[in-house]
């Protein structure tokens, strides 16, 4: 009995010494990325710091539109693409829990009973109760690397979820502002059509008394018909964007209606100094790419652990007897304790190839991460340029629209005085209408550019986060 005790102690000591081993995987370090000293298209730049975990908040509230706030909130709970991303994240977290469970022993309880015998010789009962356990010590860090990889994968999936939300909310805001711009153009055309109808009536009256030619009436009719056609085109476009918003908020198009808002007040939020670089690291795609690098790094350790033996510990305690009461008898108890080790002696270089493949995947993940960062810098630069140029264009469009309005009025006065032909009136009216519509369009473009810039920065911002 003493020898058995000594043997058990030796086995336990051996297991303890094995557990003292170190992991064979490389320590993770975030890859370096190119970081320019300043944004080319913005002043007041400050160095970026990783801040993906910060709460982005309801960035759409920056546009001061209560209806947009309600719709954006509906995206969070009703959009099916976001729902898919939420489910994927839950699945990734479950995978992490499953990997962590492998770090702990497994215990099982078996109870069985059977009856057997020979004809004319009676029958015997046999009952067995067994409590067993097994454990694979994480000697080489393979299991811990699996947990690390799964955790990084879950964090990447969380970033994908944030990306899905941001994408759906950004698309909703862009579609919403497009509809508001279409409403403004539709109201503009309605006023224009009413004016054309009055001009047509006046021209018809002048034709009847012989003041103008028939061609003037025909030109007025043509211009009115074209304006009405343009209004129908706007109605068609608005319906399509309305259907798209319905899908984004998780409704069938037949169940969703967005009331027209002819009086449109354009709100374009300003960008605080230093925000672009601070928020750049909060982009979900950058966070997902970096977490993919971490997962690939952990997989190198998993592959390298195949060079070392797999260690297993097992133990069991069981009893047996011909009666159920015998299962509680200590004299019938039997126990066992075991230690196992398995090592591949020859596999034709499969382990080496697996390690090389894991290292190559890590290199590819690093390259994708760095490319994602470069693309993010370029995206922000593009949007900053767009915002700046559109602001200047809006002022030019406003000047052009006011000038075209004055020309239209002057040409109309000269026509009524018989100094110019109706063709010049038509041309002046068309120019003025195009100038007004262009002004509305550039205002809508500025709001769309603001949404795109917010998306390129990874979300909204607030002063408290910037100070932190």
Coordinates of C-alpha atoms in Angstrom, one line a residue:
X1 CA 0.0 0.0 0.0
X2 CA 2.9 2.3 0.7
X3 CA 4.3 1.7 -2.8
X4 CA 0.9 2.7 -4.3
X5 CA 0.9 5.9 -2.2
X6 CA 4.5 6.8 -3.3
X7 CA 3.6 6.1 -7.0
X8 CA 0.6 8.4 -6.7
X9 CA 2.7 11.1 -5.2
X10 CA 5.3 10.7 -8.0
X11 CA 2.5 11.0 -10.6
X12 CA 1.2 14.2 -8.9
X13 CA 4.6 15.7 -8.8
X14 CA 5.2 14.9 -12.4
X15 CA 1.9 16.6 -13.3
X16 CA 2.8 19.6 -11.3
X17 CA 6.2 19.9 -13.0
X18 CA 4.5 19.7 -16.4
X19 CA 2.1 22.4 -15.5
X20 CA 5.0 24.7 -14.7
X21 CA 5.9 24.6 -18.4
X22 CA 5.6 27.8 -20.5
X23 CA 3.4 28.5 -23.5
X24 CA 5.1 28.1 -26.9
X25 CA 3.2 30.8 -28.7
X26 CA 4.6 34.2 -29.5
X27 CA 3.6 37.1 -27.2
X28 CA 1.1 39.4 -29.0
X29 CA 2.1 42.9 -30.0
X30 CA -0.2 45.3 -31.9
X31 CA 1.4 45.8 -35.3
X32 CA 2.8 49.2 -36.1
X33 CA 0.9 51.3 -38.7
X34 CA 1.8 54.4 -40.7
X35 CA 0.6 57.5 -38.8
X36 CA 1.0 60.8 -40.6
X37 CA 1.8 63.8 -38.4
X38 CA -1.4 65.6 -39.6
X39 CA -4.4 65.3 -41.8
X40 CA -3.8 67.0 -45.1
X41 CA -7.4 68.3 -45.2
X42 CA -7.8 69.4 -41.6
X43 CA -6.1 71.7 -39.1
X44 CA -5.7 71.2 -35.4
X45 CA -4.8 67.5 -35.7
X46 CA -3.7 65.6 -32.6
X47 CA -2.2 62.1 -32.4
X48 CA -4.7 59.3 -32.4
X49 CA -5.2 56.9 -29.5
X50 CA -7.1 53.6 -29.6
X51 CA -10.6 54.3 -28.3
X52 CA -12.8 51.7 -30.0
X53 CA -14.4 50.7 -26.6
X54 CA -15.7 54.3 -26.0
X55 CA -19.5 54.7 -26.4
X56 CA -20.2 56.4 -29.6
X57 CA -23.6 57.7 -28.6
X58 CA -26.5 58.7 -30.9
X59 CA -24.5 60.7 -33.4
X60 CA -27.6 61.3 -35.6
X61 CA -28.9 63.8 -32.9
X62 CA -26.3 66.2 -34.2
X63 CA -28.7 67.0 -37.0
X64 CA -31.5 68.2 -34.7
X65 CA -34.2 66.2 -36.4
X66 CA -36.7 64.4 -34.0
X67 CA -38.1 62.2 -36.7
X68 CA -34.6 61.0 -37.8
X69 CA -33.9 60.3 -34.1
X70 CA -36.9 58.0 -33.9
X71 CA -36.0 56.2 -37.2
X72 CA -32.4 55.7 -36.2
X73 CA -33.5 54.2 -32.9
X74 CA -35.7 51.7 -34.7
X75 CA -32.7 50.5 -36.7
X76 CA -31.1 49.4 -33.5
X77 CA -33.9 47.0 -32.6
X78 CA -35.6 46.1 -35.9
X79 CA -33.0 46.0 -38.7
X80 CA -32.5 42.4 -39.7
X81 CA -28.8 42.9 -40.8
X82 CA -28.1 44.2 -37.3
X83 CA -30.1 41.3 -35.8
X84 CA -27.8 38.9 -37.8
X85 CA -24.7 40.6 -36.4
X86 CA -26.1 40.4 -32.8
X87 CA -26.7 36.7 -33.2
X88 CA -23.2 36.2 -34.7
X89 CA -21.7 38.0 -31.7
X90 CA -23.7 35.8 -29.3
X91 CA -22.4 32.8 -31.1
X92 CA -18.8 34.0 -30.9
X93 CA -19.2 34.6 -27.1
X94 CA -20.5 31.0 -26.7
X95 CA -17.4 29.8 -28.6
X96 CA -15.2 31.6 -26.0
X97 CA -17.1 29.9 -23.2
X98 CA -16.6 26.6 -24.9
X99 CA -12.9 27.1 -25.2
X100 CA -12.6 28.1 -21.6
X101 CA -14.4 25.0 -20.5
X102 CA -11.6 22.9 -21.9
X103 CA -9.2 24.4 -19.3
X104 CA -11.0 22.6 -16.5
X105 CA -11.4 18.9 -15.7
X106 CA -14.5 17.0 -16.9
X107 CA -16.4 14.7 -14.5
X108 CA -18.9 12.1 -15.3
X109 CA -21.1 9.7 -13.4
X110 CA -22.2 6.3 -14.8
X111 CA -24.8 4.0 -13.2
X112 CA -25.7 0.7 -14.9
X113 CA -27.5 -2.5 -14.0
X114 CA -28.2 -5.7 -15.9
X115 CA -29.7 -9.1 -15.2
X116 CA -28.4 -12.3 -16.9
X117 CA -28.7 -16.0 -16.4
X118 CA -28.8 -19.5 -17.9
X119 CA -32.0 -21.4 -18.6
X120 CA -33.1 -23.6 -15.6
X121 CA -30.2 -22.3 -13.5
X122 CA -31.6 -18.9 -12.3
X123 CA -30.4 -15.4 -13.0
X124 CA -27.9 -13.0 -11.5
X125 CA -28.1 -9.2 -11.0
X126 CA -25.1 -6.9 -11.6
X127 CA -25.1 -3.2 -10.6
X128 CA -22.2 -0.8 -11.2
X129 CA -21.7 2.8 -10.1
X130 CA -18.6 4.7 -11.4
X131 CA -17.4 8.3 -10.8
X132 CA -14.7 9.3 -13.3
X133 CA -12.8 12.4 -14.3
X134 CA -10.3 13.4 -16.9
X135 CA -8.2 16.5 -17.4
X136 CA -5.8 17.7 -20.1
X137 CA -3.3 20.1 -18.4
X138 CA -2.5 23.0 -20.6
X139 CA 1.2 22.4 -20.4
X140 CA 2.2 24.1 -23.6
X141 CA -0.5 26.8 -23.7
X142 CA -2.5 25.2 -26.5
X143 CA -5.8 25.5 -24.7
X144 CA -5.0 29.0 -23.5
X145 CA -4.1 30.0 -27.0
X146 CA -7.4 28.6 -28.1
X147 CA -9.2 30.8 -25.6
X148 CA -7.2 33.8 -26.7
X149 CA -8.0 33.2 -30.3
X150 CA -11.7 32.7 -29.6
X151 CA -11.8 35.9 -27.5
X152 CA -10.1 37.9 -30.2
X153 CA -12.6 36.4 -32.7
X154 CA -15.5 37.5 -30.4
X155 CA -14.1 41.0 -30.2
X156 CA -13.8 41.1 -33.9
X157 CA -17.4 40.0 -34.2
X158 CA -18.4 42.7 -31.8
X159 CA -16.6 45.2 -34.1
X160 CA -18.5 43.7 -37.0
X161 CA -21.7 44.3 -35.0
X162 CA -20.7 47.9 -34.5
X163 CA -20.0 48.2 -38.2
X164 CA -23.4 46.8 -39.1
X165 CA -25.1 49.2 -36.8
X166 CA -23.1 52.2 -38.1
X167 CA -23.7 51.2 -41.7
X168 CA -27.4 50.8 -41.3
X169 CA -27.8 54.0 -39.4
X170 CA -25.6 55.9 -41.9
X171 CA -27.6 54.5 -44.8
X172 CA -30.9 55.5 -43.0
X173 CA -29.6 59.0 -42.4
X174 CA -28.4 59.4 -46.0
X175 CA -31.8 58.1 -47.4
X176 CA -33.7 60.3 -45.0
X177 CA -31.9 63.5 -46.1
X178 CA -32.3 62.5 -49.7
X179 CA -36.1 62.3 -49.2
X180 CA -36.0 65.7 -47.5
X181 CA -34.1 67.2 -50.4
X182 CA -36.6 65.6 -52.8
X183 CA -39.5 67.1 -50.7
X184 CA -37.8 70.6 -51.0
X185 CA -37.4 70.2 -54.8
X186 CA -41.0 68.9 -55.1
X187 CA -42.2 72.0 -53.3
X188 CA -40.0 74.2 -55.5
X189 CA -41.4 72.5 -58.6
X190 CA -45.0 72.9 -57.3
X191 CA -44.4 76.7 -57.0
X192 CA -42.8 76.7 -60.4
X193 CA -45.6 74.8 -62.0
X194 CA -48.1 77.1 -60.5
X195 CA -46.2 80.0 -62.0
X196 CA -45.9 78.3 -65.4
X197 CA -49.7 77.7 -65.4
X198 CA -50.3 81.4 -64.8
X199 CA -47.8 82.3 -67.6
X200 CA -49.5 79.9 -69.9
X201 CA -52.9 81.4 -69.2
X202 CA -51.6 84.9 -69.8
X203 CA -49.9 83.8 -73.0
X204 CA -53.1 82.2 -74.3
X205 CA -55.0 85.4 -73.5
X206 CA -52.4 87.5 -75.4
X207 CA -52.5 85.1 -78.3
X208 CA -56.3 85.3 -78.5
X209 CA -56.1 89.1 -78.9
X210 CA -53.3 88.8 -81.4
X211 CA -50.5 90.2 -79.3
X212 CA -48.2 87.1 -79.5
X213 CA -47.7 84.3 -81.9
X214 CA -49.0 80.7 -81.5
X215 CA -45.4 79.6 -80.9
X216 CA -45.4 81.4 -77.6
X217 CA -48.3 79.3 -76.4
X218 CA -46.7 76.1 -77.6
X219 CA -43.4 77.0 -75.8
X220 CA -45.3 77.7 -72.6
X221 CA -47.2 74.4 -72.9
X222 CA -43.9 72.5 -73.5
X223 CA -42.3 74.1 -70.5
X224 CA -45.2 73.4 -68.2
X225 CA -45.4 69.7 -69.4
X226 CA -41.7 69.3 -68.7
X227 CA -42.0 70.7 -65.2
X228 CA -44.9 68.4 -64.5
X229 CA -42.8 65.4 -65.8
X230 CA -39.9 66.4 -63.5
X231 CA -42.3 66.5 -60.6
X232 CA -43.4 62.9 -61.3
X233 CA -39.8 61.8 -61.5
X234 CA -39.2 63.2 -58.1
X235 CA -42.3 61.4 -56.8
X236 CA -40.9 58.1 -58.1
X237 CA -37.5 58.7 -56.5
X238 CA -39.0 59.6 -53.2
X239 CA -41.1 56.4 -53.2
X240 CA -38.0 54.3 -53.8
X241 CA -36.1 55.9 -50.9
X242 CA -39.1 55.6 -48.6
X243 CA -39.3 51.9 -49.4
X244 CA -35.6 51.6 -48.6
X245 CA -36.1 53.3 -45.2
X246 CA -38.9 50.9 -44.4
X247 CA -36.6 47.9 -44.9
X248 CA -33.9 49.6 -42.8
X249 CA -36.3 49.9 -39.8
X250 CA -37.6 46.4 -40.3
X251 CA -41.0 47.1 -41.9
X252 CA -42.7 46.1 -45.1
X253 CA -42.9 49.1 -47.5
X254 CA -46.7 48.9 -47.4
X255 CA -46.6 49.5 -43.6
X256 CA -44.4 52.6 -43.7
X257 CA -45.1 56.1 -44.7
X258 CA -42.9 59.2 -44.3
X259 CA -44.9 62.4 -44.4
X260 CA -43.6 65.1 -46.7
X261 CA -41.8 68.1 -45.2
X262 CA -41.7 70.9 -47.8
X263 CA -40.1 73.4 -45.3
X264 CA -36.6 71.9 -45.0
X265 CA -34.1 73.4 -42.6
X266 CA -30.6 72.2 -43.3
X267 CA -28.4 71.4 -40.3
X268 CA -24.8 70.4 -40.9
X269 CA -22.8 69.7 -37.7
X270 CA -19.4 71.3 -37.4
X271 CA -16.3 69.1 -36.7
X272 CA -14.5 69.9 -33.4
X273 CA -10.8 70.5 -33.7
X274 CA -8.8 67.3 -33.2
X275 CA -11.7 64.9 -33.6
X276 CA -10.6 63.1 -36.8
X277 CA -7.4 61.6 -35.5
X278 CA -8.9 60.8 -32.1
X279 CA -11.8 58.9 -33.6
X280 CA -9.9 57.2 -36.4
X281 CA -8.9 54.3 -34.2
X282 CA -12.6 53.8 -33.2
X283 CA -13.6 52.7 -36.7
X284 CA -15.1 49.2 -36.4
X285 CA -13.3 47.8 -39.4
X286 CA -9.9 48.8 -37.9
X287 CA -10.9 47.2 -34.6
X288 CA -12.0 44.0 -36.4
X289 CA -8.8 43.8 -38.4
X290 CA -6.6 44.3 -35.3
X291 CA -8.5 41.6 -33.4
X292 CA -8.0 39.3 -36.4
X293 CA -4.2 39.8 -36.1
X294 CA -4.5 38.8 -32.4
X295 CA -6.4 35.6 -33.3
X296 CA -3.9 34.7 -35.9
X297 CA -1.1 35.2 -33.4
X298 CA -2.7 32.8 -31.0
X299 CA -3.2 30.2 -33.7
X300 CA 0.6 30.2 -34.1
X301 CA 0.9 28.9 -30.6
X302 CA -1.8 26.3 -31.2
X303 CA 0.1 25.0 -34.2
X304 CA 3.5 25.0 -32.4
X305 CA 2.1 23.0 -29.5
X306 CA 1.8 20.0 -31.8
X307 CA 5.6 19.6 -31.5
X308 CA 5.1 18.6 -27.8
X309 CA 3.3 15.6 -26.3
X310 CA -0.3 15.8 -25.2
X311 CA -0.6 15.1 -21.5
X312 CA -3.7 13.6 -19.9
X313 CA -4.7 12.8 -16.3
X314 CA -7.6 10.5 -15.4
X315 CA -9.1 9.1 -12.3
X316 CA -12.1 7.0 -11.4
X317 CA -13.9 5.6 -8.3
X318 CA -16.5 2.9 -8.7
X319 CA -18.4 0.1 -6.8
X320 CA -20.3 -2.9 -8.0
X321 CA -22.5 -5.7 -6.6
X322 CA -25.4 -8.0 -7.2
X323 CA -27.7 -5.7 -5.1
X324 CA -28.3 -2.0 -5.2
X325 CA -27.2 -1.8 -1.5
X326 CA -23.8 -3.2 -2.4
X327 CA -23.1 0.0 -4.2
X328 CA -22.7 1.8 -0.9
X329 CA -20.3 -0.8 0.6
X330 CA -16.7 0.5 0.9
X331 CA -15.4 -3.1 0.5
X332 CA -16.6 -3.1 -3.1
X333 CA -15.0 0.1 -4.0
X334 CA -12.3 0.3 -6.7
X335 CA -10.2 3.2 -7.8
X336 CA -7.8 4.1 -10.5
X337 CA -5.5 7.0 -11.4
X338 CA -3.6 7.5 -14.6
X339 CA -1.3 9.7 -16.5
X340 CA -0.9 9.5 -20.3
X341 CA 1.3 11.2 -22.8
X342 CA 1.0 11.0 -26.6
X343 CA 3.4 12.4 -29.2
X344 CA 3.5 12.1 -33.0
X345 CA 6.9 10.6 -34.0
X346 CA 6.6 11.1 -37.7
X347 CA 3.9 12.9 -39.8
X348 CA 5.9 13.8 -42.9
X349 CA 6.3 17.5 -41.9
X350 CA 2.6 18.1 -41.3
X351 CA 3.3 19.9 -38.0
X352 CA 5.9 22.1 -39.6
X353 CA 3.6 22.9 -42.5
X354 CA 0.8 23.8 -40.0
X355 CA 3.1 26.2 -38.1
X356 CA 4.2 27.8 -41.4
X357 CA 0.6 28.2 -42.5
X358 CA -0.3 29.9 -39.2
X359 CA 2.6 32.2 -39.4
X360 CA 1.7 33.1 -43.0
X361 CA -1.9 33.8 -41.9
X362 CA -0.6 36.1 -39.2
X363 CA 1.5 38.0 -41.8
X364 CA -1.5 38.3 -44.0
X365 CA -3.6 39.6 -41.1
X366 CA -1.0 42.2 -40.3
X367 CA -0.9 43.4 -43.9
X368 CA -4.8 43.6 -44.0
X369 CA -4.7 45.6 -40.7
X370 CA -2.2 48.1 -42.0
X371 CA -4.1 48.4 -45.3
X372 CA -7.3 49.0 -43.4
X373 CA -5.6 51.8 -41.5
X374 CA -4.3 53.4 -44.7
X375 CA -7.8 53.1 -46.3
X376 CA -9.2 54.8 -43.2
X377 CA -6.9 57.7 -43.4
X378 CA -7.7 58.1 -47.1
X379 CA -11.4 57.8 -46.4
X380 CA -11.3 60.6 -43.8
X381 CA -9.2 62.8 -46.0
X382 CA -11.7 62.3 -48.8
X383 CA -14.7 63.2 -46.6
X384 CA -12.9 66.2 -45.2
X385 CA -12.2 67.4 -48.7
X386 CA -15.9 66.8 -49.7
X387 CA -17.2 68.7 -46.7
X388 CA -14.9 71.7 -47.3
X389 CA -15.6 71.9 -51.1
X390 CA -19.4 71.5 -50.7
X391 CA -19.5 74.3 -48.2
X392 CA -17.8 76.6 -50.7
X393 CA -20.1 75.3 -53.5
X394 CA -23.2 76.0 -51.5
X395 CA -22.3 79.7 -51.3
X396 CA -21.6 79.8 -55.0
X397 CA -24.9 78.1 -55.8
X398 CA -26.7 80.6 -53.6
X399 CA -25.2 83.5 -55.5
X400 CA -26.0 81.8 -58.8
X401 CA -29.6 81.2 -57.8
X402 CA -30.2 84.7 -56.7
X403 CA -28.7 86.1 -59.9
X404 CA -30.7 83.7 -62.1
X405 CA -33.9 84.8 -60.3
X406 CA -33.1 88.5 -61.1
X407 CA -32.4 87.6 -64.7
X408 CA -35.7 85.7 -65.0
X409 CA -37.7 88.7 -63.6
X410 CA -35.9 91.1 -65.9
X411 CA -36.4 89.0 -69.0
X412 CA -40.1 88.5 -68.1
X413 CA -40.6 92.3 -67.8
X414 CA -38.9 92.9 -71.1
X415 CA -41.0 90.2 -72.8
X416 CA -44.2 91.8 -71.5
X417 CA -42.9 95.1 -72.9
X418 CA -42.4 93.4 -76.3
X419 CA -38.6 93.8 -76.2
X420 CA -37.6 90.0 -76.4
X421 CA -39.1 86.8 -77.7
X422 CA -40.7 84.1 -75.5
X423 CA -37.7 81.8 -76.2
X424 CA -35.6 84.0 -74.0
X425 CA -38.2 83.8 -71.3
X426 CA -38.2 80.0 -71.5
X427 CA -34.4 79.9 -71.3
X428 CA -34.3 82.3 -68.3
X429 CA -36.9 80.4 -66.5
X430 CA -35.2 77.1 -67.1
X431 CA -31.9 78.5 -65.9
X432 CA -33.5 79.9 -62.7
X433 CA -35.2 76.6 -62.0
X434 CA -32.0 74.7 -62.4
X435 CA -30.1 77.1 -60.2
X436 CA -32.7 76.7 -57.4
X437 CA -32.7 72.9 -57.7
X438 CA -28.9 72.9 -57.7
X439 CA -28.9 74.9 -54.5
X440 CA -31.2 72.4 -52.8
X441 CA -29.1 69.5 -54.1
X442 CA -25.8 70.9 -52.7
X443 CA -27.5 71.4 -49.3
X444 CA -28.5 67.8 -49.4
X445 CA -25.0 66.8 -50.5
X446 CA -23.5 68.6 -47.5
X447 CA -25.7 66.6 -45.1
X448 CA -24.8 63.4 -46.9
X449 CA -21.1 64.3 -46.7
X450 CA -21.5 65.0 -43.0
X451 CA -23.0 61.5 -42.5
X452 CA -20.2 59.9 -44.5
X453 CA -17.6 61.8 -42.5
X454 CA -19.1 60.6 -39.2
X455 CA -19.1 57.0 -40.6
X456 CA -15.4 57.4 -41.7
X457 CA -14.6 58.5 -38.2
X458 CA -16.3 55.4 -36.7
X459 CA -19.2 57.2 -35.1
X460 CA -20.1 60.4 -33.3
X461 CA -18.2 62.5 -30.8
X462 CA -18.7 64.5 -27.7
X463 CA -16.6 66.9 -25.7
X464 CA -16.2 64.6 -22.7
X465 CA -14.7 61.8 -24.7
X466 CA -12.3 64.2 -26.4
X467 CA -11.1 65.5 -23.1
X468 CA -10.7 61.9 -21.8

